[in-house]
Coordinates of C-alpha atoms in Angstrom, one line a residue:
X1 CA 0.1 0.2 -0.3
X2 CA 0.8 3.7 -0.8
X3 CA 0.7 4.5 3.0
X4 CA 3.1 2.1 3.9
X5 CA 5.9 4.2 2.7
X6 CA 8.0 6.5 4.0
X7 CA 6.4 10.0 4.7
X8 CA 10.0 11.6 3.6
X9 CA 9.2 9.4 0.7
X10 CA 5.9 9.7 -0.2
X11 CA 6.4 14.0 0.8
X12 CA 9.1 14.0 -2.2
X13 CA 7.2 12.3 -4.7
X14 CA 4.2 14.6 -3.8
X15 CA 7.3 18.0 -4.5
X16 CA 8.3 15.4 -7.4
X17 CA 4.8 16.0 -9.1
X18 CA 4.0 19.2 -8.8
X19 CA 7.6 20.7 -9.9
X20 CA 7.3 18.7 -12.8
X21 CA 3.7 19.7 -13.2
X22 CA 4.6 22.8 -13.5
X23 CA 7.9 23.2 -15.1
X24 CA 6.5 22.1 -18.5
X25 CA 4.9 25.1 -18.6
X26 CA 7.7 28.0 -17.7
X27 CA 10.3 26.0 -20.4
X28 CA 7.7 26.7 -23.1
X29 CA 7.4 30.6 -21.3
X30 CA 10.7 31.6 -21.4
X31 CA 11.6 30.5 -24.5
X32 CA 8.1 31.2 -26.3
X33 CA 7.9 34.0 -25.5
X34 CA 11.0 35.2 -27.7
X35 CA 9.7 33.4 -30.5
X36 CA 7.5 35.5 -30.5
X37 CA 9.3 39.0 -30.4
X38 CA 11.2 37.2 -33.8
X39 CA 8.4 37.1 -35.0
X40 CA 6.8 40.3 -34.4
X41 CA 10.4 42.0 -35.3
X42 CA 10.1 39.9 -38.2
X43 CA 6.9 41.4 -39.0
X44 CA 8.1 45.3 -38.7
X45 CA 10.7 44.7 -40.7
X46 CA 9.8 42.9 -44.0
X47 CA 5.3 43.7 -43.4
X48 CA 4.9 39.9 -44.6
X49 CA 1.4 39.8 -42.6
X50 CA 2.4 36.2 -42.2
X51 CA 5.2 36.3 -39.0
X52 CA 1.7 39.0 -37.1
X53 CA -0.6 35.7 -39.3
X54 CA 1.9 33.2 -37.2
X55 CA 1.9 35.7 -33.7
X56 CA -1.3 35.6 -33.8
X57 CA -1.7 32.1 -33.5
X58 CA 1.0 31.8 -30.8
X59 CA 0.6 33.7 -28.8
X60 CA -2.8 32.1 -27.3
X61 CA -1.0 29.5 -26.5
X62 CA 1.8 31.2 -24.6
X63 CA -0.3 32.4 -22.5
X64 CA -2.7 29.8 -22.0
X65 CA 0.7 28.4 -20.8
X66 CA 1.4 31.0 -18.7
X67 CA -2.1 30.8 -16.7
X68 CA -0.9 27.3 -15.8
X69 CA 2.7 28.2 -15.5
X70 CA 1.8 30.3 -12.4
X71 CA -1.6 28.5 -11.2
X72 CA 0.6 25.6 -11.1
X73 CA 3.9 27.3 -8.7
X74 CA 2.2 28.3 -6.4
X75 CA 1.3 25.0 -4.5
X76 CA 4.9 24.7 -4.7
X77 CA 5.8 27.0 -2.3
X78 CA 2.5 26.2 0.5
X79 CA 4.9 22.6 0.4
X80 CA 7.7 24.5 1.8
X81 CA 5.5 24.6 4.6
X82 CA 4.0 22.2 4.9
X83 CA 6.1 19.7 3.3
X84 CA 9.1 21.1 4.2
X85 CA 10.1 23.1 6.6
X86 CA 13.7 22.3 7.6
X87 CA 14.5 23.9 5.0
X88 CA 13.7 28.0 5.2
X89 CA 14.3 26.5 8.8
X90 CA 18.1 26.3 7.4
X91 CA 19.1 27.9 4.3
X92 CA 15.7 30.7 4.4
X93 CA 18.3 33.2 4.6
X94 CA 19.7 32.9 0.7
X95 CA 16.6 31.2 -0.7
X96 CA 14.1 33.9 0.7
X97 CA 15.9 36.8 -0.3
X98 CA 16.3 35.0 -4.3
X99 CA 12.5 33.9 -4.7
X100 CA 12.1 37.7 -3.2
X101 CA 14.3 39.2 -6.1
X102 CA 12.8 36.7 -8.6
X103 CA 9.3 38.1 -7.7
X104 CA 10.5 41.5 -7.2
X105 CA 12.7 42.0 -10.7
X106 CA 10.8 39.0 -12.9
X107 CA 7.9 38.3 -12.6
X108 CA 6.1 41.8 -11.9
X109 CA 7.9 42.8 -15.3
X110 CA 6.8 40.0 -17.5
X111 CA 2.7 39.9 -15.7
X112 CA 3.5 44.5 -16.1
X113 CA 2.9 43.5 -19.5
X114 CA 1.3 41.3 -20.1
X115 CA -1.8 42.3 -20.6
X116 CA -0.1 44.8 -23.3
X117 CA 1.0 42.0 -25.0
X118 CA -2.0 39.9 -25.7
X119 CA -4.3 42.2 -25.6
X120 CA -2.6 45.7 -26.1
X121 CA -2.1 45.9 -29.8
X122 CA -4.1 48.3 -31.6
X123 CA -5.0 50.3 -27.7
X124 CA -0.8 51.6 -28.4
X125 CA 2.1 52.0 -31.6
X126 CA 3.7 50.1 -32.1
X127 CA 6.6 50.0 -31.4
X128 CA 5.0 49.9 -27.9
X129 CA 3.7 47.2 -28.6
X130 CA 6.9 45.4 -30.0
X131 CA 8.6 46.8 -26.2
X132 CA 6.3 45.5 -23.7
X133 CA 6.4 41.9 -25.9
X134 CA 10.5 41.8 -25.7
X135 CA 9.7 43.5 -21.1
X136 CA 7.7 39.9 -20.8
X137 CA 10.2 38.0 -22.9
X138 CA 13.2 39.5 -20.6
X139 CA 11.2 39.3 -18.0
X140 CA 11.2 35.9 -18.5
X141 CA 14.2 34.0 -19.0
X142 CA 14.9 36.0 -15.8
X143 CA 12.5 34.2 -13.7
X144 CA 14.5 31.7 -14.4
X145 CA 17.8 32.9 -14.1
X146 CA 17.0 33.3 -10.1
X147 CA 15.0 30.6 -9.6
X148 CA 18.2 28.9 -11.6
X149 CA 20.4 30.1 -9.2
X150 CA 18.9 29.5 -6.3
X151 CA 18.3 25.4 -7.5
X152 CA 22.2 25.8 -8.6
X153 CA 23.0 26.9 -5.4
X154 CA 21.4 23.6 -3.5
X155 CA 23.5 21.3 -5.6
X156 CA 27.4 23.1 -5.7
X157 CA 26.4 25.8 -2.4
X158 CA 29.6 28.6 -2.3
X159 CA 29.8 32.2 -1.0
X160 CA 28.2 31.1 3.0
X161 CA 29.2 30.3 7.0
X162 CA 26.5 28.2 8.6
X163 CA 26.3 29.4 12.9
X164 CA 24.2 28.2 14.9
X165 CA 22.4 25.8 12.1
X166 CA 21.6 27.8 10.0
X167 CA 23.0 29.7 6.2
X168 CA 24.1 33.0 6.9
X169 CA 25.3 34.8 3.1
X170 CA 29.1 36.1 3.4
X171 CA 29.2 36.6 -0.4
X172 CA 26.0 37.5 -2.6
X173 CA 27.6 37.7 -6.1
X174 CA 29.5 33.9 -4.5
X175 CA 25.9 32.6 -3.7
X176 CA 24.6 33.4 -7.3
X177 CA 27.1 32.3 -9.4
X178 CA 28.0 29.3 -8.0
X179 CA 29.8 26.8 -9.8
X180 CA 27.4 25.2 -11.7
X181 CA 25.5 28.4 -11.8
X182 CA 26.6 29.0 -15.6
X183 CA 26.2 25.8 -17.2
X184 CA 22.7 24.6 -15.5
X185 CA 21.7 28.1 -16.8
X186 CA 22.7 28.2 -20.3
X187 CA 21.8 24.4 -20.3
X188 CA 18.0 25.0 -18.9
X189 CA 17.2 27.7 -21.9
X190 CA 18.5 25.9 -24.8
X191 CA 16.4 23.2 -23.4
X192 CA 13.7 25.5 -23.3
X193 CA 13.9 26.7 -26.8
X194 CA 14.2 23.1 -27.8
X195 CA 11.4 22.5 -26.0
X196 CA 9.5 25.3 -28.0
X197 CA 10.8 24.7 -31.2
X198 CA 9.5 20.7 -30.8
X199 CA 6.4 21.8 -30.1
X200 CA 6.2 24.7 -32.6
X201 CA 7.2 22.7 -35.4
X202 CA 4.6 19.6 -33.8
X203 CA 1.9 21.7 -34.2
X204 CA 3.0 23.4 -37.4
X205 CA 3.6 19.7 -40.1
X206 CA -0.3 18.4 -38.1
X207 CA -1.2 21.3 -39.6
X208 CA 0.6 21.1 -42.9
X209 CA -1.0 17.6 -43.1
X210 CA -4.4 18.2 -42.9
X211 CA -3.1 20.7 -46.2
X212 CA -2.7 24.0 -45.4
X213 CA -0.4 26.4 -46.5
X214 CA -0.4 30.0 -45.4
X215 CA 2.3 31.5 -45.3
X216 CA 1.4 32.3 -41.2
X217 CA 2.0 28.4 -40.4
X218 CA 5.1 27.8 -43.3
X219 CA 6.3 30.3 -41.2
X220 CA 6.1 29.5 -38.1
X221 CA 7.3 25.7 -39.7
X222 CA 10.7 27.2 -41.0
X223 CA 10.7 28.4 -37.7
X224 CA 10.9 25.6 -35.4
X225 CA 12.6 23.1 -37.8
X226 CA 15.3 25.5 -38.0
X227 CA 15.1 26.8 -34.5
X228 CA 15.7 23.2 -33.4
X229 CA 18.5 22.2 -36.2
X230 CA 20.9 24.6 -35.0
X231 CA 20.1 24.6 -31.0
X232 CA 20.4 20.8 -30.4
X233 CA 24.3 20.7 -31.6
X234 CA 25.1 24.2 -29.4
X235 CA 23.1 22.4 -26.4
X236 CA 25.1 19.0 -26.9
X237 CA 28.3 20.8 -26.4
X238 CA 26.6 23.2 -23.5
X239 CA 25.9 19.4 -22.1
X240 CA 29.2 18.6 -22.4
X241 CA 31.0 21.4 -20.6
X242 CA 28.5 20.3 -17.4
X243 CA 28.9 16.7 -17.2
X244 CA 33.0 18.5 -16.7
X245 CA 31.5 20.3 -14.0
X246 CA 29.6 17.6 -12.2
X247 CA 33.4 15.6 -12.7
X248 CA 34.8 18.4 -11.0
X249 CA 32.0 19.3 -7.9
X250 CA 29.2 15.9 -7.6
X251 CA 31.7 13.3 -8.1
X252 CA 29.4 11.3 -6.4
X253 CA 26.1 11.8 -9.2
X254 CA 28.3 12.1 -12.8
X255 CA 29.5 8.2 -11.3
X256 CA 25.2 7.2 -10.8
X257 CA 24.7 9.0 -14.1
X258 CA 27.4 6.3 -15.5
X259 CA 27.2 3.6 -13.8
X260 CA 30.6 3.5 -12.2
X261 CA 30.8 1.1 -9.1
X262 CA 34.9 1.9 -8.7
X263 CA 36.8 3.8 -9.3
X264 CA 38.7 2.9 -12.8
X265 CA 40.8 4.3 -15.5
X266 CA 39.8 3.8 -18.9
X267 CA 36.4 2.9 -18.4
X268 CA 33.4 2.0 -21.1
X269 CA 31.0 4.3 -21.9
X270 CA 27.6 2.4 -20.7
X271 CA 24.9 1.7 -23.9
X272 CA 22.9 -1.0 -21.9
X273 CA 23.0 -2.4 -17.5
X274 CA 21.1 -2.7 -15.1
X275 CA 22.7 -1.0 -12.0
X276 CA 22.1 -3.1 -9.4
X277 CA 22.4 -1.9 -5.5
X278 CA 23.0 -4.9 -3.8
X279 CA 26.2 -6.7 -5.3
X280 CA 27.5 -3.2 -6.4
X281 CA 27.1 -3.3 -10.8
X282 CA 25.8 -3.3 -13.0
X283 CA 24.2 -6.4 -14.7
X284 CA 24.1 -7.5 -18.8
X285 CA 26.4 -3.9 -19.4
X286 CA 27.3 -3.5 -22.9
X287 CA 29.5 -1.0 -23.3
X288 CA 32.7 0.6 -25.3
X289 CA 35.9 0.4 -24.2
X290 CA 38.0 3.8 -22.8
X291 CA 35.2 5.8 -24.5
X292 CA 33.4 6.7 -21.2
X293 CA 37.0 7.8 -19.4
X294 CA 37.8 10.0 -23.2
X295 CA 33.4 11.2 -22.7
X296 CA 34.3 12.4 -19.1
X297 CA 37.2 13.9 -18.6
X298 CA 38.3 14.5 -22.6
X299 CA 41.3 12.8 -21.8
X300 CA 42.3 8.7 -23.2
X301 CA 42.4 6.7 -20.0
X302 CA 41.3 9.0 -17.2
X303 CA 40.1 8.0 -13.9
X304 CA 36.9 8.0 -13.1
X305 CA 36.1 7.4 -9.0
X306 CA 33.4 5.2 -8.1
X307 CA 30.0 5.9 -6.3
X308 CA 31.7 3.3 -3.8
X309 CA 34.7 6.0 -3.1
X310 CA 31.5 8.1 -1.6
X311 CA 29.4 6.7 2.0
X312 CA 26.4 9.0 0.4
X313 CA 24.9 7.8 -3.2
X314 CA 21.9 8.5 -5.2
X315 CA 19.9 5.7 -5.8
X316 CA 22.0 4.8 -9.2
X317 CA 18.8 2.9 -11.5
X318 CA 16.7 5.6 -11.5
X319 CA 20.2 8.4 -12.5
X320 CA 21.8 6.2 -14.6
X321 CA 18.1 5.7 -16.9
X322 CA 16.8 9.5 -17.0
X323 CA 19.8 10.5 -18.5
X324 CA 19.3 8.3 -20.9
X325 CA 16.7 9.7 -22.1
X326 CA 17.4 13.2 -22.7
X327 CA 20.5 11.0 -24.7
X328 CA 18.2 9.8 -26.3
X329 CA 15.5 12.2 -27.1
X330 CA 18.6 14.5 -28.0
X331 CA 19.9 11.8 -30.9
X332 CA 15.9 12.0 -31.4
X333 CA 15.8 15.7 -32.6
X334 CA 19.6 15.8 -34.1
X335 CA 17.9 13.6 -36.2
X336 CA 14.8 15.0 -37.0
X337 CA 15.4 18.0 -37.4
X338 CA 17.9 17.8 -39.7
X339 CA 16.6 15.7 -41.8
X340 CA 13.6 18.4 -41.9
X341 CA 16.2 21.8 -42.2
X342 CA 17.6 19.8 -44.8
X343 CA 14.5 19.4 -46.7
X344 CA 12.3 22.4 -46.1
X345 CA 15.4 24.4 -47.6
X346 CA 15.9 21.9 -50.5
X347 CA 12.4 21.1 -51.9
X348 CA 10.5 24.0 -50.1
X349 CA 8.1 21.3 -48.4
X350 CA 8.1 18.2 -46.0
X351 CA 7.3 14.6 -46.6
X352 CA 4.4 12.9 -45.2
X353 CA 6.5 10.2 -43.1
X354 CA 8.6 13.2 -41.7
X355 CA 6.1 15.5 -41.6
X356 CA 4.2 12.9 -38.5
X357 CA 6.9 12.8 -36.8
X358 CA 7.9 15.6 -36.0
X359 CA 4.2 15.6 -34.5
X360 CA 4.6 12.6 -32.7
X361 CA 7.9 14.8 -31.6
X362 CA 5.1 18.0 -30.4
X363 CA 6.4 17.2 -27.2
X364 CA 9.5 16.0 -27.2
X365 CA 10.9 18.5 -25.2
X366 CA 8.6 18.2 -22.0
X367 CA 10.5 14.3 -22.3
X368 CA 14.3 15.1 -22.9
X369 CA 12.9 18.1 -19.7
X370 CA 12.1 16.6 -17.1
X371 CA 14.4 13.4 -17.6
X372 CA 17.6 15.9 -17.1
X373 CA 15.4 17.9 -14.2
X374 CA 15.6 14.1 -12.2
X375 CA 18.9 13.0 -12.9
X376 CA 19.7 17.1 -11.4
X377 CA 17.5 15.8 -8.9
X378 CA 17.8 12.9 -8.0
X379 CA 21.4 12.7 -8.3
X380 CA 21.5 14.7 -5.6
X381 CA 19.9 12.5 -2.7
X382 CA 20.0 12.6 0.2
X383 CA 21.1 16.0 0.1
X384 CA 18.3 18.9 0.1
X385 CA 21.3 21.2 0.1
X386 CA 24.5 19.4 0.0
X387 CA 26.7 18.7 2.2
X388 CA 24.5 21.2 4.9
X389 CA 21.1 20.1 4.8
X390 CA 19.1 16.2 3.7
X391 CA 16.1 15.8 2.2
X392 CA 15.0 13.6 5.4
X393 CA 15.9 16.2 8.3
X394 CA 14.3 19.5 6.1
X395 CA 11.1 17.1 6.3
X396 CA 8.0 17.6 8.2
X397 CA 5.8 16.4 10.6
X398 CA 3.2 15.1 7.9
X399 CA 1.6 11.8 7.9
X400 CA 1.7 8.5 5.0
X401 CA -2.1 9.0 5.3
X402 CA -2.0 12.5 4.6
X403 CA 0.6 12.8 2.1
X404 CA -1.1 9.8 0.5
X405 CA -4.5 12.2 -0.2
X406 CA -2.9 15.0 -1.0
X407 CA -0.9 13.3 -4.0
X408 CA -3.7 11.6 -5.6
X409 CA -5.6 14.8 -5.8
X410 CA -2.5 16.2 -7.3
X411 CA -2.0 12.9 -9.7
X412 CA -6.0 13.8 -10.7
X413 CA -6.1 16.9 -11.1
X414 CA -2.5 17.8 -13.3
X415 CA -3.1 14.8 -14.8
X416 CA -6.6 16.4 -16.5
X417 CA -5.0 19.7 -16.8
X418 CA -2.8 18.2 -19.0
X419 CA -5.1 16.4 -21.5
X420 CA -7.1 19.0 -21.6
X421 CA -3.5 21.1 -22.0
X422 CA -3.1 18.8 -25.1
X423 CA -6.5 18.9 -27.0
X424 CA -7.0 22.5 -26.8
X425 CA -3.0 23.2 -27.6
X426 CA -4.4 21.2 -31.6
X427 CA -8.1 21.6 -31.6
X428 CA -6.7 25.7 -31.8
X429 CA -4.0 23.8 -34.3
X430 CA -7.0 22.6 -36.5
X431 CA -9.4 26.5 -35.3
X432 CA -6.5 27.9 -37.1
X433 CA -6.0 26.8 -40.8
X434 CA -10.0 26.3 -40.1
X435 CA -10.9 28.8 -42.4
X436 CA -7.6 28.4 -45.1
X437 CA -9.2 24.7 -45.8
X438 CA -12.9 25.9 -46.1
X439 CA -11.7 28.7 -49.4
X440 CA -10.1 25.6 -50.7
X441 CA -12.6 23.0 -51.1
X442 CA -14.8 25.3 -52.0
X443 CA -12.7 26.6 -55.1
X444 CA -12.2 22.8 -55.8
X445 CA -15.9 22.8 -55.8
X446 CA -16.1 25.2 -57.8
X447 CA -13.1 24.0 -60.7
X448 CA -15.1 20.7 -60.4

């Protein structure tokens, strides 16, 4: 029974459920705002109404995603007090101000100009409307900056001192720009860009398969495909740099990612394995000799510290497989985006099979982002704040039955909301193309 599970584990599952649902929407909003700005700028540069048609369609999806992101974020703030009171008691002097900075400098900025962006185009000068779109985009990115700064500090804390069991700031610069923050922020921003690129490409390919060839749909399709083709190699490069940073500052997490139990050189790159925590080895391992050392250390025969060297380390199987899901999805993104970019550049159209693949990958960015987020968060265990506060120490007094009931409520609600969100997106896509398809059908009847 779920109620027999340790309350700390249930609290972790509940928070993971909340943050997994919440992160879906900021991941869209961060990059979508910049894509909308791109559409707007291209319209002003060229006067091509197609760019404004693309803006008009995608700003609706941005507004819907923004609303769900705000609402789902509220539940997490409550959980800091109900499920994790030890968190703010121990590191509130750092977490509190960083969360406040996010609200004061980012949320107020984007919320303040969102109304003009959504409803003010016919009421304000064109330049003011464009500026509003820019400020909303900047606010979204600034919000990501503060949240990633806090999360990165929890991973690689610096710039503080512990007094009487509480963290006190010595240097805000060191707290904010902690060792992993630049890599983590860049990785997240690129993940947002890829999520939006495939969302745009997927929904546009859906409209393409329905027979639409309108200018607004085509510019959106090309934007999504070419943006994905550009960003995925950058993401792979940044991911490699982030890996080197993790090797230096979080070696136990890296060892779990690669399933390395014993310290060794000439480490193979494991393509498949079943990590076995009881025998502290990998069952059915398939790997490429020495390639792991080369990728992880950038040296042939580089030494990697194994999990057996650490008194505490994260659960290996979850981190190991989450990472491989992320990498596999990245490889599929590379293949799909480059093939689609080549076809659009060479022929100006998409092969139906490739268009169907893009539709199937509409939400592939979500899968990759969640897998990467699981690597990040589970890979930090058993620590909530590395070296300072364990997850168990931060947990509150909520009982298993209470947590089980609220978890079931969250899961049901989020499943319904997610299904509704996806269905609305495809409904909007069908509705946007209805006039063009109706006109084409009338023309066909006349010619017949």
